[in-house]
PDB file of C-alpha atoms in Angstrom:
ATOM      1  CA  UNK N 132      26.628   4.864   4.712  1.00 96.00           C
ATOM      2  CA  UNK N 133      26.148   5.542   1.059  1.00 98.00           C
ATOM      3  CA  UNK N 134      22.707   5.554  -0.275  1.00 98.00           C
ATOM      4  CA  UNK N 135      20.727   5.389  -3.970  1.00 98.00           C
ATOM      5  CA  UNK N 136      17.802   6.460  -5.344  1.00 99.00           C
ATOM      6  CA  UNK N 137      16.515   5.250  -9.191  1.00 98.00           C
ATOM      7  CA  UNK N 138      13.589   8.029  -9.406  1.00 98.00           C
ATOM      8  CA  UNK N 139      13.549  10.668  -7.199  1.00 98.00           C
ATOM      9  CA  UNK N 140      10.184  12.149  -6.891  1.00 97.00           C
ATOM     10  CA  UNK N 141       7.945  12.544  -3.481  1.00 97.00           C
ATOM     11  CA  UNK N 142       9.336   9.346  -2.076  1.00 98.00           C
ATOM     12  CA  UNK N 143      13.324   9.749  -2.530  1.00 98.00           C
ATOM     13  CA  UNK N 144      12.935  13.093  -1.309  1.00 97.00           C
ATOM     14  CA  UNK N 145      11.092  12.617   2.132  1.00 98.00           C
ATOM     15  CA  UNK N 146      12.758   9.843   2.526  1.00 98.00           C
ATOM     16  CA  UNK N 147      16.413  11.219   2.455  1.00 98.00           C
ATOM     17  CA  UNK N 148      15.143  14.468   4.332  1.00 97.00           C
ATOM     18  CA  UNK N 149      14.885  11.991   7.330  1.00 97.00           C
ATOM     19  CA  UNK N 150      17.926  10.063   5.922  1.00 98.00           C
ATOM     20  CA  UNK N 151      20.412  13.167   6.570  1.00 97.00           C
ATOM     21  CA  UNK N 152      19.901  13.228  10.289  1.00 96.00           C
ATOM     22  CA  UNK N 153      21.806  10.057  10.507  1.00 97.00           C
ATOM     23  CA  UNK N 154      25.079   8.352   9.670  1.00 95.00           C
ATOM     24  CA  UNK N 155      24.489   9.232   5.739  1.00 97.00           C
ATOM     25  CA  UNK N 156      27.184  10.693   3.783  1.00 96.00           C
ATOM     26  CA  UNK N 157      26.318  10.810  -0.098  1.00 97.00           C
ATOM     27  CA  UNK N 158      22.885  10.055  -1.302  1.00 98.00           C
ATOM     28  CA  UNK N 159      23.359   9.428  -5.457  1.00 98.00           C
ATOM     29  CA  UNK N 160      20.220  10.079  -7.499  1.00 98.00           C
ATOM     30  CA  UNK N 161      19.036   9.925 -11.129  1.00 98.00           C
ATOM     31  CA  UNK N 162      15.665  10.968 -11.929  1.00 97.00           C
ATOM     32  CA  UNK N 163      15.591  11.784 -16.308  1.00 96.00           C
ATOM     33  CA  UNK N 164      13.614  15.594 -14.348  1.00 94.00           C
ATOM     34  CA  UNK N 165      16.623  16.823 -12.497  1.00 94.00           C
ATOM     35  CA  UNK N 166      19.375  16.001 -14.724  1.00 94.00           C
ATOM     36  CA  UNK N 167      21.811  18.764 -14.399  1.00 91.00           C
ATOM     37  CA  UNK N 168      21.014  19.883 -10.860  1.00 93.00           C
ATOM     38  CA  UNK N 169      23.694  20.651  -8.946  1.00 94.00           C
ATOM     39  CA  UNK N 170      24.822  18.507  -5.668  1.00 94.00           C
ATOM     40  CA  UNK N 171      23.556  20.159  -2.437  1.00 94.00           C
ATOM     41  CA  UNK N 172      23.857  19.710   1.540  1.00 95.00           C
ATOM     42  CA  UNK N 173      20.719  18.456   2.971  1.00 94.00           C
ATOM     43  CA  UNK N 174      23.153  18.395   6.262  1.00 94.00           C
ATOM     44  CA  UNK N 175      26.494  18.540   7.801  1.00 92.00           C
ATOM     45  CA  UNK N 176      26.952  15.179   7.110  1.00 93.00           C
ATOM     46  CA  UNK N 177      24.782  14.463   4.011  1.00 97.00           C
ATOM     47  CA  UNK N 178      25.398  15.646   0.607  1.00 97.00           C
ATOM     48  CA  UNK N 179      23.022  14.893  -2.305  1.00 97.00           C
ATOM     49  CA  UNK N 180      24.484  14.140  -5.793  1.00 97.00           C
ATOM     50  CA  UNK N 181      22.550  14.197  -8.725  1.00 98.00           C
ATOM     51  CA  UNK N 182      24.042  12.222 -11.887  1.00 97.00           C
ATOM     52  CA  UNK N 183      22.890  11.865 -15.538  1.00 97.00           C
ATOM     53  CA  UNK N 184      22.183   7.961 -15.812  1.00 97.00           C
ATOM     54  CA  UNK N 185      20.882   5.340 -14.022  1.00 98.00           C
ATOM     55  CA  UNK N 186      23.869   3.077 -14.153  1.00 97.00           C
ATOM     56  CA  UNK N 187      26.030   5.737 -12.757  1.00 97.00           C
ATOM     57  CA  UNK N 188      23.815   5.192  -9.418  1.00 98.00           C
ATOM     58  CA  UNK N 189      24.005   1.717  -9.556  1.00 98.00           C
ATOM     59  CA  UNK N 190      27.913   1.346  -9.802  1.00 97.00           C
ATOM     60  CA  UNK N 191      28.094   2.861  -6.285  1.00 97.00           C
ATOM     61  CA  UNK N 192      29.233   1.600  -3.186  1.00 96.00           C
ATOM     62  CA  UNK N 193      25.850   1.746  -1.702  1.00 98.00           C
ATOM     63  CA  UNK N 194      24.579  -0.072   0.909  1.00 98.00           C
ATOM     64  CA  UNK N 195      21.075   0.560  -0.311  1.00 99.00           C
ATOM     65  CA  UNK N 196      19.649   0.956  -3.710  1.00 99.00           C
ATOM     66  CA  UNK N 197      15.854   2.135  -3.888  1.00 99.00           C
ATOM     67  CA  UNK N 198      14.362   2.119  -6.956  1.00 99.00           C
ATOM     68  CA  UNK N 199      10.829   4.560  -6.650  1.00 98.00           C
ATOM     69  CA  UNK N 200      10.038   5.308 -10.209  1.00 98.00           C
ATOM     70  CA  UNK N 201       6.569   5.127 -11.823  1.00 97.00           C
ATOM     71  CA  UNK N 202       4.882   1.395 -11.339  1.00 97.00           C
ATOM     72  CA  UNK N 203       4.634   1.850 -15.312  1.00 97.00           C
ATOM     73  CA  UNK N 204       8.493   1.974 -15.325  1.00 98.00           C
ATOM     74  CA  UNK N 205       9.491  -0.651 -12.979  1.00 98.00           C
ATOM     75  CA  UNK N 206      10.527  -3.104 -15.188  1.00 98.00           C
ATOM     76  CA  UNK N 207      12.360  -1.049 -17.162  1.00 98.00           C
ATOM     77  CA  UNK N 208      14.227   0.872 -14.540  1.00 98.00           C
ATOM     78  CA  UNK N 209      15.484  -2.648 -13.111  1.00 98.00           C
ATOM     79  CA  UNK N 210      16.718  -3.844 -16.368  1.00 97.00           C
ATOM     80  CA  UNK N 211      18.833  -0.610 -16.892  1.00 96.00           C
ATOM     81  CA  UNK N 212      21.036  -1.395 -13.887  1.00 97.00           C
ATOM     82  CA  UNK N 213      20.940  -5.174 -13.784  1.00 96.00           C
ATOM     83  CA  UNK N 214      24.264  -6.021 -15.379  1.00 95.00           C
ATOM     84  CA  UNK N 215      26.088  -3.037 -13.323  1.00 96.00           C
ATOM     85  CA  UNK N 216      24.571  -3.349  -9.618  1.00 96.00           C
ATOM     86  CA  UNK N 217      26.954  -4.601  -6.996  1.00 91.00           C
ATOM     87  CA  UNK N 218      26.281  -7.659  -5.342  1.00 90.00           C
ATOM     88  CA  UNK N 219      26.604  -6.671  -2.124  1.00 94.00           C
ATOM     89  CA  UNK N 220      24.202  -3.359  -2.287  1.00 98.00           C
ATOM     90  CA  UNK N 221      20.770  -4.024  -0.723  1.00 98.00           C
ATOM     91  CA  UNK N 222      18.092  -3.775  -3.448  1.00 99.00           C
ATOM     92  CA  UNK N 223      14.761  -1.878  -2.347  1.00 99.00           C
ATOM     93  CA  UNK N 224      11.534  -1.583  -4.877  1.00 99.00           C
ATOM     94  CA  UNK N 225       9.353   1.200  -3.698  1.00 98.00           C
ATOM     95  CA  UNK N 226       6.727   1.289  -6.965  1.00 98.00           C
ATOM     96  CA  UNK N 227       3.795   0.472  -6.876  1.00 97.00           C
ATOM     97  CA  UNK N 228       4.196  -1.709  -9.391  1.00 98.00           C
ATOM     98  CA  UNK N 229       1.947  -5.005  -9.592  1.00 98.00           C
ATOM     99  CA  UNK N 230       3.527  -8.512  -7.299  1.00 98.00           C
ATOM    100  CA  UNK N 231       3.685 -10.195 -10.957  1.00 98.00           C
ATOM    101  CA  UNK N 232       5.652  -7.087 -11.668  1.00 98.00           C
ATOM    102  CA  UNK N 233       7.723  -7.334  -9.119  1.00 98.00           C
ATOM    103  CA  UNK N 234       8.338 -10.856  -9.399  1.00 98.00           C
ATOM    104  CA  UNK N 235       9.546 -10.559 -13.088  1.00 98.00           C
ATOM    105  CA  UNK N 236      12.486  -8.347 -11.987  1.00 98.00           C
ATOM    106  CA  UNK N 237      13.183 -10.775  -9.299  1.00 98.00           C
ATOM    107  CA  UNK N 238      14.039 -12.947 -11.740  1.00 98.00           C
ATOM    108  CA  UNK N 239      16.166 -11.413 -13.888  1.00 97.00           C
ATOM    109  CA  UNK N 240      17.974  -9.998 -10.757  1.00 97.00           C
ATOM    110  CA  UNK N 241      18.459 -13.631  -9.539  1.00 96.00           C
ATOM    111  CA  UNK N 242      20.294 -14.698 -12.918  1.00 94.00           C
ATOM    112  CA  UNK N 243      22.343 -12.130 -11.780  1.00 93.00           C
ATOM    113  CA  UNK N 244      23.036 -13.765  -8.326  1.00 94.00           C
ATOM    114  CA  UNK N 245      20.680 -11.400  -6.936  1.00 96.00           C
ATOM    115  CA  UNK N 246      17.287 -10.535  -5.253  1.00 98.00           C
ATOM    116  CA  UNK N 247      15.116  -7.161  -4.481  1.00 98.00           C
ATOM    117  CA  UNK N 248      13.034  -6.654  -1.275  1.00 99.00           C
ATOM    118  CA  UNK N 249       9.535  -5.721  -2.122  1.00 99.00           C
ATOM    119  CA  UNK N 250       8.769  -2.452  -0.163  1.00 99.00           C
ATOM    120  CA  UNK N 251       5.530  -1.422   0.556  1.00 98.00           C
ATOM    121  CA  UNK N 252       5.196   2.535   1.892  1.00 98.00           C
ATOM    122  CA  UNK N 253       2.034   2.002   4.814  1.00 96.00           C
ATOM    123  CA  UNK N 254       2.062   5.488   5.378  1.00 94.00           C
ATOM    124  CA  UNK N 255       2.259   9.322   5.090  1.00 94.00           C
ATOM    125  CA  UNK N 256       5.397  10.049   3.584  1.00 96.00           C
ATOM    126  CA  UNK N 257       5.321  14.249   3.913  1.00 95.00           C
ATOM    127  CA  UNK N 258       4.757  13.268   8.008  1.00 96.00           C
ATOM    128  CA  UNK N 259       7.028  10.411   8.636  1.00 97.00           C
ATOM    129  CA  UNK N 260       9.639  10.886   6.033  1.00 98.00           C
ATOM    130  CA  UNK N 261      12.322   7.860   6.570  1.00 98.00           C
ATOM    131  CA  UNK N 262      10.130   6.981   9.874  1.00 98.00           C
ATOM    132  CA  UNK N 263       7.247   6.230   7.467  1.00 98.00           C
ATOM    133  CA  UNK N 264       5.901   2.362   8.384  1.00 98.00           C
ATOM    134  CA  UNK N 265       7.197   0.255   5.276  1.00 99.00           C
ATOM    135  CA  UNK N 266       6.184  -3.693   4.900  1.00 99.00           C
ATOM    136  CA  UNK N 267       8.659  -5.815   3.602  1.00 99.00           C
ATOM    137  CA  UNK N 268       8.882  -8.980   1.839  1.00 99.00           C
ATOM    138  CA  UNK N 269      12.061 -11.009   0.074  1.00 98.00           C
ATOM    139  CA  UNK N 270      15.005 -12.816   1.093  1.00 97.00           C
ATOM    140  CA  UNK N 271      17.187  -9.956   2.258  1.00 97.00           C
ATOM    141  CA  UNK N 272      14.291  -8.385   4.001  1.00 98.00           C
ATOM    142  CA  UNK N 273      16.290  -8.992   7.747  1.00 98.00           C
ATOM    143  CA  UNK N 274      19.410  -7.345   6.343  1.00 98.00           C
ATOM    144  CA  UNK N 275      17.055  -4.666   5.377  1.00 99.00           C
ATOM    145  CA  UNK N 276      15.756  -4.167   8.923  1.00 99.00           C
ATOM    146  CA  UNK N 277      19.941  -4.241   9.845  1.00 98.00           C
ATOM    147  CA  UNK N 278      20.722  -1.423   7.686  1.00 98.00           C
ATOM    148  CA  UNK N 279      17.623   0.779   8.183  1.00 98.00           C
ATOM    149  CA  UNK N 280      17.291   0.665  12.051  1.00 98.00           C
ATOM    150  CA  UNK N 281      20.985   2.624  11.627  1.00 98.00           C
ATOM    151  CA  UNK N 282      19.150   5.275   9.587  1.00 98.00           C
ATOM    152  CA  UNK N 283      15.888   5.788  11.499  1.00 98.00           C
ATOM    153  CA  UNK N 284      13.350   3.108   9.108  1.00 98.00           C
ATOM    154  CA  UNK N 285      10.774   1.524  10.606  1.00 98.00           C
ATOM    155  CA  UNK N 286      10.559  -1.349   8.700  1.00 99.00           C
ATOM    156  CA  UNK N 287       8.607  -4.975   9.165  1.00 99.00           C
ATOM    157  CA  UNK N 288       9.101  -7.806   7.958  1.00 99.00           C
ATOM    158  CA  UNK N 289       5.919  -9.932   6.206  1.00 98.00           C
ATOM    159  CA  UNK N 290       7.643 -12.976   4.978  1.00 98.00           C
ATOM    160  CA  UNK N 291      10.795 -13.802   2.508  1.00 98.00           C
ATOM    161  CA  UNK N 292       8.244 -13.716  -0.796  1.00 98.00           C
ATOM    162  CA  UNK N 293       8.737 -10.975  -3.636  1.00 98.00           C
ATOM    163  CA  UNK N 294       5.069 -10.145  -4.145  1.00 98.00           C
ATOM    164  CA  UNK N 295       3.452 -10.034  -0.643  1.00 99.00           C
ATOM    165  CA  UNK N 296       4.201  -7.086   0.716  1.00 99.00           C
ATOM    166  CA  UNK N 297       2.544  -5.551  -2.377  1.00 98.00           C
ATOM    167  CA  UNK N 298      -0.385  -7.585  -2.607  1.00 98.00           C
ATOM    168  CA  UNK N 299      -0.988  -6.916   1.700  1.00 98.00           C
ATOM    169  CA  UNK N 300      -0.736  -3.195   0.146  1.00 97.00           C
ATOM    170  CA  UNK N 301      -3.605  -3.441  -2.663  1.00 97.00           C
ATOM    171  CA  UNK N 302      -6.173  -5.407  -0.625  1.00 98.00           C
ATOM    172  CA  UNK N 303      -5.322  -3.164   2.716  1.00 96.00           C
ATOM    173  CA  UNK N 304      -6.446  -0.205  -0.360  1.00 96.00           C
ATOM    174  CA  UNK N 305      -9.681  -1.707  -0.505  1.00 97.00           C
ATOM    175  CA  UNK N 306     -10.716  -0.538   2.998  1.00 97.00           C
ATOM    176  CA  UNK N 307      -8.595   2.440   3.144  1.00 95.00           C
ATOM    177  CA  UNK N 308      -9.344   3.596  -0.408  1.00 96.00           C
ATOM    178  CA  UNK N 309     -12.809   2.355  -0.009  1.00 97.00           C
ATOM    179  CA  UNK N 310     -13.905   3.393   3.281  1.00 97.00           C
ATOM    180  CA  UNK N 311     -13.079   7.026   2.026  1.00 97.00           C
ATOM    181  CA  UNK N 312     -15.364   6.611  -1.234  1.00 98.00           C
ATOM    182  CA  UNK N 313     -18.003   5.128   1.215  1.00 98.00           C
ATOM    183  CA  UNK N 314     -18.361   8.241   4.094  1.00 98.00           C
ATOM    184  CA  UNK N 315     -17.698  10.563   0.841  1.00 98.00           C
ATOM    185  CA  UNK N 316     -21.090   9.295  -0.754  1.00 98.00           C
ATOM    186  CA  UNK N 317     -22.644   8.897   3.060  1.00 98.00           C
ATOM    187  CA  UNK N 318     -21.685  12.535   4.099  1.00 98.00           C
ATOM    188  CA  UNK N 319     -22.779  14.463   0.607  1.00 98.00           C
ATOM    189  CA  UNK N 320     -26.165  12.598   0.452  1.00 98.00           C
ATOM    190  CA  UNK N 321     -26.751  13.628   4.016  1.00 98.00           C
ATOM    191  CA  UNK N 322     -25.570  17.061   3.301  1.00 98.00           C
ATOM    192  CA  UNK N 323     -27.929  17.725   0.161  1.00 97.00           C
ATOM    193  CA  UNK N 324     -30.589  16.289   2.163  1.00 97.00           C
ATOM    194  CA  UNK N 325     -29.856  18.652   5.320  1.00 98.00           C
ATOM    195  CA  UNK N 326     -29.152  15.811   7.872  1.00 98.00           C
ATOM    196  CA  UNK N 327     -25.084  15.655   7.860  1.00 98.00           C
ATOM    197  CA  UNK N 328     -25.012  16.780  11.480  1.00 98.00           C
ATOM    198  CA  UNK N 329     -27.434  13.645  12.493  1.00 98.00           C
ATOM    199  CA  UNK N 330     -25.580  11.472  10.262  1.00 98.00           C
ATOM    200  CA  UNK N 331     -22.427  11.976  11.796  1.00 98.00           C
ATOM    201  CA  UNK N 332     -23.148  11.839  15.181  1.00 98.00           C
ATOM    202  CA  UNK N 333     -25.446   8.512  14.488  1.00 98.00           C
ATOM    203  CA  UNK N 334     -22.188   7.123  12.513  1.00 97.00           C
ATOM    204  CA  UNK N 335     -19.713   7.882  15.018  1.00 97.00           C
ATOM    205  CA  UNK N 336     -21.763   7.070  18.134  1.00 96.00           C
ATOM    206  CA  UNK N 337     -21.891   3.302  16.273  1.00 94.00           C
ATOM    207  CA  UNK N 338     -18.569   3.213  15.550  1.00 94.00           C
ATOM    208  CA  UNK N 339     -16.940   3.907  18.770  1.00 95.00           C
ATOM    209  CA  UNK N 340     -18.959   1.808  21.103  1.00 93.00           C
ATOM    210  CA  UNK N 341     -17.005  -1.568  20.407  1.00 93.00           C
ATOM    211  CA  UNK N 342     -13.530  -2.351  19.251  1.00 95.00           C
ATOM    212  CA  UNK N 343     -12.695  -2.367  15.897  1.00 95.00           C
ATOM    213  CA  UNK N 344     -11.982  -5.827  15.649  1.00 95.00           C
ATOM    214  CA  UNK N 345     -15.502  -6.827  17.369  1.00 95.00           C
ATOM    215  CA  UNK N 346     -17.212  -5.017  14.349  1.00 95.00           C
ATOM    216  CA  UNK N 347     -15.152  -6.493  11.895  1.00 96.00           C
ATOM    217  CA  UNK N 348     -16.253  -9.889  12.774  1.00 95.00           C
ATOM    218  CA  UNK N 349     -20.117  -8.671  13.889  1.00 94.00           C
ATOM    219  CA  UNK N 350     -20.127  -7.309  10.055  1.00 96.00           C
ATOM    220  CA  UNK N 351     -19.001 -10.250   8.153  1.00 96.00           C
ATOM    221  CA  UNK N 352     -20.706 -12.722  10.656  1.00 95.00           C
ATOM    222  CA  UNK N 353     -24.290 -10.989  10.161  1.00 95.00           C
ATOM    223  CA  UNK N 354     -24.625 -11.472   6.352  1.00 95.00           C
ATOM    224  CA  UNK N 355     -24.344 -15.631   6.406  1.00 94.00           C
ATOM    225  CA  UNK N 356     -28.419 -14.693   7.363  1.00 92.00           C
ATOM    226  CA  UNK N 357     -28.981 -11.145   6.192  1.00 96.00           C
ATOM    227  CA  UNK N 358     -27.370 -10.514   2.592  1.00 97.00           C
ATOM    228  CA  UNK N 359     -30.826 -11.380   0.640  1.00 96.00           C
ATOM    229  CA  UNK N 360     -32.667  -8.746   2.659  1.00 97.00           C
ATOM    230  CA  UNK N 361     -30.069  -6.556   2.756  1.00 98.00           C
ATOM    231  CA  UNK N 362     -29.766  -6.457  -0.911  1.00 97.00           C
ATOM    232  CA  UNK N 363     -33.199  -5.572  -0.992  1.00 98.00           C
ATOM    233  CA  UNK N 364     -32.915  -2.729   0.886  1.00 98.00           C
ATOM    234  CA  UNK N 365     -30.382  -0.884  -0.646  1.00 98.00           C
ATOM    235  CA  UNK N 366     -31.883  -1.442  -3.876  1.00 98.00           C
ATOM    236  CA  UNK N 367     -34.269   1.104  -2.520  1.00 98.00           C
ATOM    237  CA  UNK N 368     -31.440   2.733  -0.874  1.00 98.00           C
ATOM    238  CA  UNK N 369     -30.682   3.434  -4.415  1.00 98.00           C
ATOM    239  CA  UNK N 370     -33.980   4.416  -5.862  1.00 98.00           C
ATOM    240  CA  UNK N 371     -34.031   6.565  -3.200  1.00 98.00           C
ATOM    241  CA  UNK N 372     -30.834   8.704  -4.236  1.00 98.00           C
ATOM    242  CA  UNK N 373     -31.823   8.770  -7.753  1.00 98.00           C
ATOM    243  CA  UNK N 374     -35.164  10.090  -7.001  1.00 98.00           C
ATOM    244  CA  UNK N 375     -32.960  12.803  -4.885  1.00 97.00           C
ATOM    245  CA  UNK N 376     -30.298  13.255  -7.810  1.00 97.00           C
ATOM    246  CA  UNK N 377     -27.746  11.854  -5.749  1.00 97.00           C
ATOM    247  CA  UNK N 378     -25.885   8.947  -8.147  1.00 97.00           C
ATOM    248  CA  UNK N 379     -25.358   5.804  -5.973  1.00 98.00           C
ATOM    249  CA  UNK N 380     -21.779   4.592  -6.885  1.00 98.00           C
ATOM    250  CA  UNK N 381     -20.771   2.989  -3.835  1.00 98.00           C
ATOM    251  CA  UNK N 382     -24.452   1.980  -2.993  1.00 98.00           C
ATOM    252  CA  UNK N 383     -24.992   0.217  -6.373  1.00 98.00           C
ATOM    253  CA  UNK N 384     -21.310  -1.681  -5.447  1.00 98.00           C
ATOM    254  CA  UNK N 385     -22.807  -3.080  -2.021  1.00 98.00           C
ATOM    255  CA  UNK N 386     -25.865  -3.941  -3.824  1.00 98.00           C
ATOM    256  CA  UNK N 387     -23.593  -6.485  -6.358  1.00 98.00           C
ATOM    257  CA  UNK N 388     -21.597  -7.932  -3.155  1.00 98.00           C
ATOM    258  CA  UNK N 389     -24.596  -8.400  -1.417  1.00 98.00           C
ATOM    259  CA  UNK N 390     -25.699 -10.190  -4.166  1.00 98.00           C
ATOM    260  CA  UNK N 391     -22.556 -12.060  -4.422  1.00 97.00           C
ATOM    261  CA  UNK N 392     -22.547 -13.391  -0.315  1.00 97.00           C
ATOM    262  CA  UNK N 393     -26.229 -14.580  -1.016  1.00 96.00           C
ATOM    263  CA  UNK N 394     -25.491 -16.411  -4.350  1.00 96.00           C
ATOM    264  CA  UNK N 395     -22.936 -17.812  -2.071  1.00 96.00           C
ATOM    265  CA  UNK N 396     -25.498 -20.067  -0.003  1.00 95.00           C
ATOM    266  CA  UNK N 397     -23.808 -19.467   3.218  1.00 94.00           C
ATOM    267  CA  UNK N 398     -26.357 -20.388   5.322  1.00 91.00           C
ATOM    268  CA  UNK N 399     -26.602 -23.507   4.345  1.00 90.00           C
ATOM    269  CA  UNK N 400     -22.766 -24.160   4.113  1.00 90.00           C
ATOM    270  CA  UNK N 401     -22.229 -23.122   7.321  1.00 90.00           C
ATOM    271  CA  UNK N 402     -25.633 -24.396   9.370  1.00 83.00           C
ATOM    272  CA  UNK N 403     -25.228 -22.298  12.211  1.00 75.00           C
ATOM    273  CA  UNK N 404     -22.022 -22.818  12.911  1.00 75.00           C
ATOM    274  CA  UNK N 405     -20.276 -19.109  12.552  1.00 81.00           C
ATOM    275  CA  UNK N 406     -17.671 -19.094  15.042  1.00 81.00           C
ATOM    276  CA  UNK N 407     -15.729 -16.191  13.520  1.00 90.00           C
ATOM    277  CA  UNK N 408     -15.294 -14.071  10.576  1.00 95.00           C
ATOM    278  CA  UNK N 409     -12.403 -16.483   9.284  1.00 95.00           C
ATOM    279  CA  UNK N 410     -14.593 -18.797   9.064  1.00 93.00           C
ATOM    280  CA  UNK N 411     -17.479 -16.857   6.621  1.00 95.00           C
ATOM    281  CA  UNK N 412     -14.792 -15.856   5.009  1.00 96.00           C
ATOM    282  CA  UNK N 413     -12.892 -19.346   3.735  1.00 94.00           C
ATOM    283  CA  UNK N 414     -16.532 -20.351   3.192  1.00 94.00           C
ATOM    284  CA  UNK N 415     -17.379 -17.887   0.935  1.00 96.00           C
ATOM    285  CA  UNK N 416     -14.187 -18.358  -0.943  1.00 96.00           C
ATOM    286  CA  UNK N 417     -15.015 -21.886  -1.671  1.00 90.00           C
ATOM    287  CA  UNK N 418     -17.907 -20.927  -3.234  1.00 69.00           C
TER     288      UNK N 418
END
């Protein structure tokens, strides 16, 4: 199996690490930083070749083309190998590059006859390498799966819609990505006001008494009655952390969706009848 890489930063490089302890002979990559490196042996069996142009990749016999440039040069990178991409190659975006991004060059491959599989990385890349969970949406996600079961991918499939995978990505970033934020501003107030040790035994102790997906829906559930009050409180959550010179960033953000789920009249929408966070949830959104 012949493999290509359009940008070949952190991603093409852990990835074909893992890649050369299977049934991969050449691995072609152009990345505009290591023009003029030589070819080298990441195995017995796998040789790397670096090459001055895009297109030169994208003639290949490949059975997979990945394109992981910069989400700022997705677009771009896509439209330089459009006309000279064979049909039959597999065509893998791994940017991070917006759904509406990723859309666009879906259509211009599909004047072309063809269509890209929107890739979303779920995971450590430095740990995993080519075993690294990736989320996949697009019409030739299940050949996808085919091709990169034979080279050690752990790949699922979300649905056959350029886009998805992506979007799953950015709103899953909200908890990840926020979550961190969150115990970041939770741990350094506690720690300028001497009480991190309490703090994190009080947090954890909480956290690990029920499953995750039982506090999920306790959380959501609890503001249909409580936003208004809660939204009270951490106003003076907040005056509180001033008045210690700690600046509230995420506390000031829970304040305005607090705000938001009251404004929301959920209590009334919903009269009692919370049977699940699904159902806050669509309620809220038809506010």
């Amino acid at each position: 199996m012949d493999i290509g890489f359009i940008g070949f930063g952190e991603v093409g490089k852990e990835l074909s690490k893992g890649f050369s302890k299977y049934d991969v002979n050449r691995i072609y990559a152009y990345d505009p930083l290591l023009i003029g490196s030589d070819s080298e042996k990441l195995s017995e069996a796998t040789e790397i070749n670096y090459v001055e142009k895009a297109e030169i990749v994208a003639k290949q016999t490949l059975s997979i083309l990945f394109v992981a440039v910069p989400a700022t040069k997705t677009v771009e990178a896509w439209s330089e190998i459009s006309d000279v991409v064979a049909n039959e190659t597999v065509l893998v975006d791994l940017t991070t590059a917006s759904s509406q991004e990723k859309n666009k060059v879906n259509e211009m491959m599909s004047d072309k006859g063809m269509t890209i599989i929107d890739a979303a990385i779920l995971g450590a890349l430095k740990v995993f390498q080519n075993e690294v969970p990736i989320l996949a949406s697009g019409e030739q996600t299940n050949k996808f799966i085919e091709l990169g079961y034979q080279i050690g991918m752990n790949i699922t499939k979300l649905n056959e819609k350029v886009g998805d995978a992506t979007n799953f990505k950015f709103v899953r970033s909200i908890f990840t990505k926020g979550l961190s934020t969150l115990l970041f501003e939770v741990m350094a107030s506690a720690d300028q006001l001497n009480i991190s040790e309490e703090i994190y035994e009080s947090i954890t102790s909480t956290m690990d008494k029920d499953d995750f997906g039982e506090i999920i829906s306790r959380y959501i559930k609890s503001n249909v009655k409580h936003s208004q009050r809660r939204e009270k409180e951490m106003k003076n959550v907040s005056e509180f952390l001033e008045y210690h010179h700690i600046e509230p960033v995420m506390t000031k953000a829970t304040i305005e969706k607090l705000k938001n789920i009251t404004q929301a009249n959920l209590e009334s929408k919903l009269q009692d009848e919370v049977d699940d966070w699904s159902t806050v949830i669509k309620a809220y959104n038809q506010k």
